[in-house]
Coordinates of C-alpha atoms and ligand atoms in Angstrom, one line a residue:
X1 CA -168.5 -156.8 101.5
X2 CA -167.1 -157.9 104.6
X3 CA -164.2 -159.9 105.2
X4 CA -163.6 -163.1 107.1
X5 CA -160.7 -165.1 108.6
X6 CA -159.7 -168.4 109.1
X7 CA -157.3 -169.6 111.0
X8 CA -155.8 -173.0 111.6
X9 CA -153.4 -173.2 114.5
X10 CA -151.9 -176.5 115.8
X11 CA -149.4 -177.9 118.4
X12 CA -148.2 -180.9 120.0
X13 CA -148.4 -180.5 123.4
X14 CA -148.2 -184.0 124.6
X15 CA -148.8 -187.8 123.0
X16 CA -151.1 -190.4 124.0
X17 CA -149.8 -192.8 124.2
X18 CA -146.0 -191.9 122.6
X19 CA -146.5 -189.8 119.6
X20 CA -150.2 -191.9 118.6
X21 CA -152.8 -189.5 119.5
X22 CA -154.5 -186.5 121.8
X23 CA -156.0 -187.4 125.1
X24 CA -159.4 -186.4 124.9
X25 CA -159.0 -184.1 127.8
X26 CA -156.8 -182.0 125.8
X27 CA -159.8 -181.2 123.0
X28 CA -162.7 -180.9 126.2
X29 CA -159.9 -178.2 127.4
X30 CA -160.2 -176.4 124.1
X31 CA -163.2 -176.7 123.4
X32 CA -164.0 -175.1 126.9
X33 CA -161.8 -172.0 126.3
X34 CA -162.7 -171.5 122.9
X35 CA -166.6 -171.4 123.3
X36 CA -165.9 -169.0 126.3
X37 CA -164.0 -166.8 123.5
X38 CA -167.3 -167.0 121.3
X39 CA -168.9 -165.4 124.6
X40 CA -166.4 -162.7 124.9
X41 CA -166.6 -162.1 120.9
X42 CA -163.1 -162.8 120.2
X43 CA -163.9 -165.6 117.7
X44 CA -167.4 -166.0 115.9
X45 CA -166.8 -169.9 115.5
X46 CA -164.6 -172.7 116.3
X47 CA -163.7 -176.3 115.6
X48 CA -161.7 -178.8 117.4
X49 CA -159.7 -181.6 115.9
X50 CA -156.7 -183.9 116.3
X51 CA -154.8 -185.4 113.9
X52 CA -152.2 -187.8 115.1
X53 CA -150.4 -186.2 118.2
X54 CA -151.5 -182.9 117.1
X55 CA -154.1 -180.6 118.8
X56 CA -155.8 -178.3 115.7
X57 CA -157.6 -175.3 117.0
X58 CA -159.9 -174.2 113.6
X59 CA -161.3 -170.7 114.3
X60 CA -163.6 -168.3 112.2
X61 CA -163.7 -164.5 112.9
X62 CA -162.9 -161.1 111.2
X63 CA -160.0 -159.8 112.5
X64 CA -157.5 -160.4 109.4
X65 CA -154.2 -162.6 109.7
X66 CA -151.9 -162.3 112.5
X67 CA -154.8 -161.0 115.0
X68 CA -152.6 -160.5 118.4
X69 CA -155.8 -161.3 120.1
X70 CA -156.8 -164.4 118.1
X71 CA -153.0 -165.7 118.4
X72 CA -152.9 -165.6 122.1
X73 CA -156.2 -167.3 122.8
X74 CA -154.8 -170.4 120.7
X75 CA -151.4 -169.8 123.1
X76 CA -153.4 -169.6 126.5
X77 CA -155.2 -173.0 125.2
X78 CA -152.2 -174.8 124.5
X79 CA -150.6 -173.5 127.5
X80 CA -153.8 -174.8 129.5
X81 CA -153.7 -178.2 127.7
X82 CA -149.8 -179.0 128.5
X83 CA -150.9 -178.3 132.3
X84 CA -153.5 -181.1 131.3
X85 CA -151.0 -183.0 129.9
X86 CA -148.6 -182.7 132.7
X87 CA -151.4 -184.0 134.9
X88 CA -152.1 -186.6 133.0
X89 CA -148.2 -187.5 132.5
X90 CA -148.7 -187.6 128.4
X91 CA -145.7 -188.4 126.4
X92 CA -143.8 -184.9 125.7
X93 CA -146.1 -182.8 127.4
X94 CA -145.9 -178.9 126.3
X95 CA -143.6 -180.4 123.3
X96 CA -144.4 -177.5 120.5
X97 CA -143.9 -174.7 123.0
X98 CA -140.6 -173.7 122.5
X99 CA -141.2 -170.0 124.0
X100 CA -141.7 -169.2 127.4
X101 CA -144.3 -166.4 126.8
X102 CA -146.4 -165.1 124.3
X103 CA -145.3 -161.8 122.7
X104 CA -148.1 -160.8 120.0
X105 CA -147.8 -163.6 117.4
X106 CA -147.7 -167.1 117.6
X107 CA -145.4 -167.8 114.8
X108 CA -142.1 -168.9 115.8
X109 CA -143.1 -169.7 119.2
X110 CA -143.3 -173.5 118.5
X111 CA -147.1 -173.9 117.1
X112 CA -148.0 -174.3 113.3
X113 CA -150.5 -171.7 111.9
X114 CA -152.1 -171.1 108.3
X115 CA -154.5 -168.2 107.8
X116 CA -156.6 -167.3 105.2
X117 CA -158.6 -163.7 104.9
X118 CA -161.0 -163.6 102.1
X119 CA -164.9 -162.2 100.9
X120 CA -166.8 -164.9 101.7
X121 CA -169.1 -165.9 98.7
X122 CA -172.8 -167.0 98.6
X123 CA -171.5 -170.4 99.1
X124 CA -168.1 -171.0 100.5
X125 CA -166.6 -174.8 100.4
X126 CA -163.4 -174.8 102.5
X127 CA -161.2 -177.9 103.2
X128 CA -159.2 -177.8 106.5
X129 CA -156.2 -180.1 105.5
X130 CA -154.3 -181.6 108.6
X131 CA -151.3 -184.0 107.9
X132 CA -149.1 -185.7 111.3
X133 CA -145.7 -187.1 111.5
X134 CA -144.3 -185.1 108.0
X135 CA -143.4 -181.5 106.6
X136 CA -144.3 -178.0 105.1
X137 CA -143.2 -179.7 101.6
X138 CA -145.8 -182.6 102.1
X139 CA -148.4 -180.2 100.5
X140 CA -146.2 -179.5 97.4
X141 CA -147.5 -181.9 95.0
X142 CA -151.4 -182.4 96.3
X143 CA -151.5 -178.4 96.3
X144 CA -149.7 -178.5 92.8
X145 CA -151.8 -180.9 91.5
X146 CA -155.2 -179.0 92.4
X147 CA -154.6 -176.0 90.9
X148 CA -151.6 -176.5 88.0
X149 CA -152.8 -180.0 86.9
X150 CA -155.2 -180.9 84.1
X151 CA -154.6 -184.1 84.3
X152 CA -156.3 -184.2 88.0
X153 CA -158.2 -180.8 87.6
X154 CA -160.9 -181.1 85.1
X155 CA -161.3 -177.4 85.4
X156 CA -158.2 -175.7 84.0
X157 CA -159.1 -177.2 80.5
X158 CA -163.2 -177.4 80.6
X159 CA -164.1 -174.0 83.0
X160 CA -163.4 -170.8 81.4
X161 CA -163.2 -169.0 84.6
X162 CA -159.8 -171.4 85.8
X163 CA -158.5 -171.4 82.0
X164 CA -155.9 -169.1 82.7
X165 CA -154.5 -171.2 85.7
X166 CA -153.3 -169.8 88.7
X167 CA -150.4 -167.6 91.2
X168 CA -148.3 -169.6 93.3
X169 CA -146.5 -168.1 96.3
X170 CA -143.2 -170.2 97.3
X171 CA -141.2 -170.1 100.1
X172 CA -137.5 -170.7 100.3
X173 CA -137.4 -171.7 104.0
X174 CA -134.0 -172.3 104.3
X175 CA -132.7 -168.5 103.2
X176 CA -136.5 -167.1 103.7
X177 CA -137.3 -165.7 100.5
X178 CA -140.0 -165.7 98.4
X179 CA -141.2 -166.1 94.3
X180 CA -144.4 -165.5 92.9
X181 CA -144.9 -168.0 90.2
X182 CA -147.6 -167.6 87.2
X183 CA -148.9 -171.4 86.8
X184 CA -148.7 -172.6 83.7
X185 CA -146.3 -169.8 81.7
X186 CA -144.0 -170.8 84.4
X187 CA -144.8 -174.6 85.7
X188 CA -141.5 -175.6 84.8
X189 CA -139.5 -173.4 86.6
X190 CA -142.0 -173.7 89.3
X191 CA -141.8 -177.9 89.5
X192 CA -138.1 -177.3 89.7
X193 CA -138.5 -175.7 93.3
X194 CA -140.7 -177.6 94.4
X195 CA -139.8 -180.8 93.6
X196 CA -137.4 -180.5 96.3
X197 CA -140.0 -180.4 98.8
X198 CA -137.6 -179.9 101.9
X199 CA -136.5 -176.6 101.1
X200 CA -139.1 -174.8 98.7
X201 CA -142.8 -175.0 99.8
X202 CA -146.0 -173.5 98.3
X203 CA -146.6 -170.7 101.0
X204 CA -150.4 -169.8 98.7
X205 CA -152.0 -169.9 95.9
X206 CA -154.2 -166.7 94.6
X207 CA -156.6 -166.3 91.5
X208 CA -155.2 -164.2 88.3
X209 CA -156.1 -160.8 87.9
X210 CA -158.9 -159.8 85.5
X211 CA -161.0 -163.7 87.0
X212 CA -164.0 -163.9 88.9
X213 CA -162.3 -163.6 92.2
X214 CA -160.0 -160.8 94.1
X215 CA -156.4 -161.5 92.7
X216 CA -155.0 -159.9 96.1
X217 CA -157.0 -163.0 98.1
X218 CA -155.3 -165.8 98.6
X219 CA -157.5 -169.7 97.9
X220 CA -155.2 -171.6 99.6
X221 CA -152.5 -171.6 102.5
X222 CA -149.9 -174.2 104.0
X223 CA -148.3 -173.6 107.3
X224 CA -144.6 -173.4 107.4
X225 CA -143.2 -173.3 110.3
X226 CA -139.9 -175.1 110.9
X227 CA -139.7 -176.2 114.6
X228 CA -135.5 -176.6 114.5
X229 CA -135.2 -173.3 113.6
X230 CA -136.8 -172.0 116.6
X231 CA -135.4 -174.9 119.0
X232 CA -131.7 -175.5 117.6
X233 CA -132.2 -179.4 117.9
X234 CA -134.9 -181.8 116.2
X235 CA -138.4 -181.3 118.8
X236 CA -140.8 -183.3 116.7
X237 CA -141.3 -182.7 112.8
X238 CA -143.3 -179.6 112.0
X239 CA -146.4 -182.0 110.9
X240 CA -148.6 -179.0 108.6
X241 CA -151.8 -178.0 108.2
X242 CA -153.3 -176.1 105.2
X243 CA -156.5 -174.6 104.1
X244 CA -158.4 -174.5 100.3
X245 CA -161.1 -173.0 99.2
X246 CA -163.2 -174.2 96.6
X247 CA -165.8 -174.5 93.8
X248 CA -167.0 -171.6 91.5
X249 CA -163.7 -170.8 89.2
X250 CA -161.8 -173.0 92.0
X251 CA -160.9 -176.4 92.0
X252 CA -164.4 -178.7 92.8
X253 CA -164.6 -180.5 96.2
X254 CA -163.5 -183.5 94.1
X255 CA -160.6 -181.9 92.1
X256 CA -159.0 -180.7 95.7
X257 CA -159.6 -184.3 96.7
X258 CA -158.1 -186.3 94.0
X259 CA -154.4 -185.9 94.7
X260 CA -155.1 -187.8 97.7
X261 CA -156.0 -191.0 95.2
X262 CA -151.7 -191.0 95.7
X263 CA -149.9 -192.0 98.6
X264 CA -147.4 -190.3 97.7
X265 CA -143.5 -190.1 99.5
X266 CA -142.9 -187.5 102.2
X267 CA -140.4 -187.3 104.7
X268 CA -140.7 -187.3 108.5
X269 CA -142.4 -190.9 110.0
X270 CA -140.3 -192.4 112.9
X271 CA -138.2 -189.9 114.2
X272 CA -139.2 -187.1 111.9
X273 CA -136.2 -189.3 109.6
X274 CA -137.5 -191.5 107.3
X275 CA -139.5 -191.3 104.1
X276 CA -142.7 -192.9 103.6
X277 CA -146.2 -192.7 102.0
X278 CA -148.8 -190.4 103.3
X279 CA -152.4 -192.4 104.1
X280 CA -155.6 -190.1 103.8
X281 CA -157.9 -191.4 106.6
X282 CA -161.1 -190.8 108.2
X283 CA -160.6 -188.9 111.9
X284 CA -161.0 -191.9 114.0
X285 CA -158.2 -193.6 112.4
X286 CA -155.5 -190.2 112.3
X287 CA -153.5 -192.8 115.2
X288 CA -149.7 -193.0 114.4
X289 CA -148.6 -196.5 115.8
X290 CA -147.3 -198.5 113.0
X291 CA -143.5 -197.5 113.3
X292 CA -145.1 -194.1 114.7
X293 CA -146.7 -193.3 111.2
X294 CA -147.4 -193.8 108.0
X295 CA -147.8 -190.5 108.1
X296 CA -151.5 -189.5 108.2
X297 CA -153.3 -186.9 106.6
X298 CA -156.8 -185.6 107.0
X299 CA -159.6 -183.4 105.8
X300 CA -162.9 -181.5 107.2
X301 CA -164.7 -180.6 104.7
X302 CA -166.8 -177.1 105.4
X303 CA -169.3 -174.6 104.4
X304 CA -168.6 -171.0 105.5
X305 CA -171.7 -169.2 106.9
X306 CA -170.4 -165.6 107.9
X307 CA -167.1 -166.8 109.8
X308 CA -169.2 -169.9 110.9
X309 CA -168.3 -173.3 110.6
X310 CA -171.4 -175.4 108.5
X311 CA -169.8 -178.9 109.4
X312 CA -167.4 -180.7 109.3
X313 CA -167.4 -183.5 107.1
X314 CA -165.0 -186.0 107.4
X315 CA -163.9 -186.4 103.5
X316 CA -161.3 -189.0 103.8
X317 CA -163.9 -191.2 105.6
X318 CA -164.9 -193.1 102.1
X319 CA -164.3 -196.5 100.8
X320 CA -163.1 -194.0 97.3
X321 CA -159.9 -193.9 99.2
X322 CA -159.6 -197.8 100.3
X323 CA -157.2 -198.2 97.3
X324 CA -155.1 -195.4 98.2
X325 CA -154.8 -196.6 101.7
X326 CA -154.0 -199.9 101.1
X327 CA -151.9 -198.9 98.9
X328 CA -150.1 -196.7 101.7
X329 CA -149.5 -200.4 103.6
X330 CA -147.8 -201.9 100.2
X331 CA -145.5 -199.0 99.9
X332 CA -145.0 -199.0 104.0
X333 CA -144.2 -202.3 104.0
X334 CA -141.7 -201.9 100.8
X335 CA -139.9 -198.7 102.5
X336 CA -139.5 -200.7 106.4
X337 CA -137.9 -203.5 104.7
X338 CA -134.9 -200.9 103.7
X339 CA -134.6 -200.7 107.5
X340 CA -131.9 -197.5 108.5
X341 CA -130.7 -197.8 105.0
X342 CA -131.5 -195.0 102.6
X343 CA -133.7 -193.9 101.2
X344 CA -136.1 -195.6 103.3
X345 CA -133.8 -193.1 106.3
X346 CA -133.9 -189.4 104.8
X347 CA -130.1 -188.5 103.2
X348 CA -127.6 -187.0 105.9
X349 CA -128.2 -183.3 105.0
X350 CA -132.2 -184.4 106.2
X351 CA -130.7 -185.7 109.6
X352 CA -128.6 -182.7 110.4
X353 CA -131.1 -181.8 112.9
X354 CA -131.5 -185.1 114.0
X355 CA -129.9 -186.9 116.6
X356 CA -127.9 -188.6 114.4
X357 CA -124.9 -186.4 114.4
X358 CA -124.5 -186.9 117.8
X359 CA -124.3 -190.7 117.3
X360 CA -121.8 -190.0 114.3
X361 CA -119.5 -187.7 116.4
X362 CA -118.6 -190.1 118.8
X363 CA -116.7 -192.5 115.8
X364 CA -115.1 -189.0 114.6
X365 CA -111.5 -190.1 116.5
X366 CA -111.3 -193.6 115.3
X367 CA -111.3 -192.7 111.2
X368 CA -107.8 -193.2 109.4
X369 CA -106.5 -191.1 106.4
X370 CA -106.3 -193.8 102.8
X371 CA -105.0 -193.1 99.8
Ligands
F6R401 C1 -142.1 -188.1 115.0 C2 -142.0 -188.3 116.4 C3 -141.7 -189.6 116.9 C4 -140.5 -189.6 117.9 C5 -140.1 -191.0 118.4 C6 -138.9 -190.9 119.4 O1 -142.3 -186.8 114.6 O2 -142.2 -187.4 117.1 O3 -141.5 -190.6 115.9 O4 -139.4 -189.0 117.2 O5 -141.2 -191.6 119.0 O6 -139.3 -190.1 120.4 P1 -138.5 -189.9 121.8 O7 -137.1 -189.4 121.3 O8 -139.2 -188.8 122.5 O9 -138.5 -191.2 122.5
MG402 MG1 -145.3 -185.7 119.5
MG403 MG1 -147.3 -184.5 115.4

């Protein structure tokens, strides 16, 4: 049976106003190229979307992960949209790219990206997750909670086909290594990674051998970029994006939508410095202003028709996550009143990247030796 890809690739290339939003001009731009790459037949479907400050290019075809072609189309459109943006004077126009030219894979240039490559079923529910003004790690525990849970996944204790849990892939993404964890013989050891969310982050999670689906395919993928990395100095955090699959011996619709019932702490907010809760919310409210956040998160709920795109629908916009939101506001007003203390402000080792330091330096002369 024949395969099909997904791929989710995002960049910031230019606020509106600030760090709030994307000028519609940028998504018309998109939009434009990418149904002119339906024509050519480099794609098979599309989707644009914004989240925050961040432009998300959503595109269905079937020409497996890291598709030279299929990266460079989403570079030519975010190097057509900062051109926009420059026009149009947006805040931080061409921000998330860090390269000057494209050179086969967009990874490392600046943009986020998180593919998935899989035999598409008879029915095939997919969740495009989008999260602004936070990190990679952001996805640790809703991802965790999906698919090791049984407290928030009915299905690892009642299904027979998710009894036997799942494989987690984590990233070290400080020394770039990788683990493959077996969830649950190994939860432990697993929560103890990635519990500290800033350094270890679920890269994918893949069926068990012997189940209903191909072990070797993965149901789930987080972006993972780390924008420092490539620029040397703090350019904006690198805000993810991440992808599920669902239903039939995978976590329901509703079991990959319960962890959002949390606001629960991530780093990143003002200044890509500060901890804060995230605040699932329909599209039309994705707008960082209060102190450029809460941090936002998103989700376009799908069904896949041969690399198509049936939808989306906009799953966080639902009064079943009014209490989680206002919750959100408690939580952002209890971590603003800490001000610049922590850990309301992420822990120094957080701010290396920052421009912190550069503050700090200057006082380096005027410290005294005590006893
Ligand atoms: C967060 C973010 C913003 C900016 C802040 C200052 O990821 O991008 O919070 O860090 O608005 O931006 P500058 O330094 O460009 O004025
Ligand atoms: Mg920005
Ligand atoms: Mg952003």
């Amino acid at each position: 049976m024949a395969k099909v890809t997904i791929s989710l690739i995002k960049a910031d290339v230019g606020g509106f106003p600030g760090h709030a939003t994307v000028h519609p001009q940028l998504c018309e731009k998109a939009e434009e190229m990418l149904s002119e790459a339906v024509k050519t037949g480099i794609v098979a479907d599309f989707r644009v979307m914004a989240c925050g400050d961040d432009l998300e290019l959503l595109m269905g075809h079937a020409k497996g992960e890291n598709d030279p072609e299929v990266h460079e189309l989403a570079w030519k459109i975010f190097t057509a949209c900062t051109d926009v943006a420059k026009v149009l004077k947006l805040y931080g126009a061409g921000q998330d790219m860090l390269k000057d030219s494209f050179s086969g894979n967009i990874r490392g240039m600046g943009p986020g990206a998180t593919e998935l490559e899989f035999t598409e079923r008879t029915g095939e529910p997919l969740i495009a997750f989008m999260m602004d003004k936070t990190e990679p790690g952001a996805f640790n525990l809703p991802i965790f909670k999906m698919f090791a849970d049984p407290f928030n996944t009915a299905g690892l204790v009642i299904d027979p086909t998710m009894h036997s849990g799942f494989k987690f892939e984590i990233w070290d993404i400080q020394d770039h290594v990788r683990v493959f964890m077996d969830c649950p013989a190994e939860m432990y050891d697993m929560l103890a990674l990635i519990g500290a969310k800033s350094r270890y982050v679920i890269k994918r999670v893949y069926p068990k051998e012997g189940g209903k689906l191909p072990s070797e395919e993965p149901v789930a993928a987080v972006s993972t970029e780390k924008l420092y990395e490539i620029a040397g100095e703090y350019v904006g955090k690198d805000d993810p994006v991440a992808l599920v699959r669902s239903q039939s011996g995978l976590p329901a619709l509703g079991e990959v939508l319960e962890p959002w019932t949390f606001p629960h702490l991530v780093s990143g907010w003002m200044r890509g410095s500060h901890n804060g809760p995230v605040m699932p919310v329909a599209f039309e409210n994705a707008n960082c202003t209060r102190f450029d956040g809460p941090p936002r998160a998103v989700a376009a709920g799908f069904q896949i028709a041969n690399g198509k795109f049936v939808g989306p629908v906009d799953l966080f916009n639902d009064p079943a996550y009014d209490a989680a939101r206002d919750e959100a506001n408690v939580i952002a007003n209890y971590m603003r009143r800490h001000g610049p203390f922590e850990p309301h402000r992420l822990p120094l080792k957080d701010m290396e990247y920052t421009t912190l330091p550069r503050v700090l330096r200057r006082l380096e002369d005027r410290f005294e030796r005590v006893e």
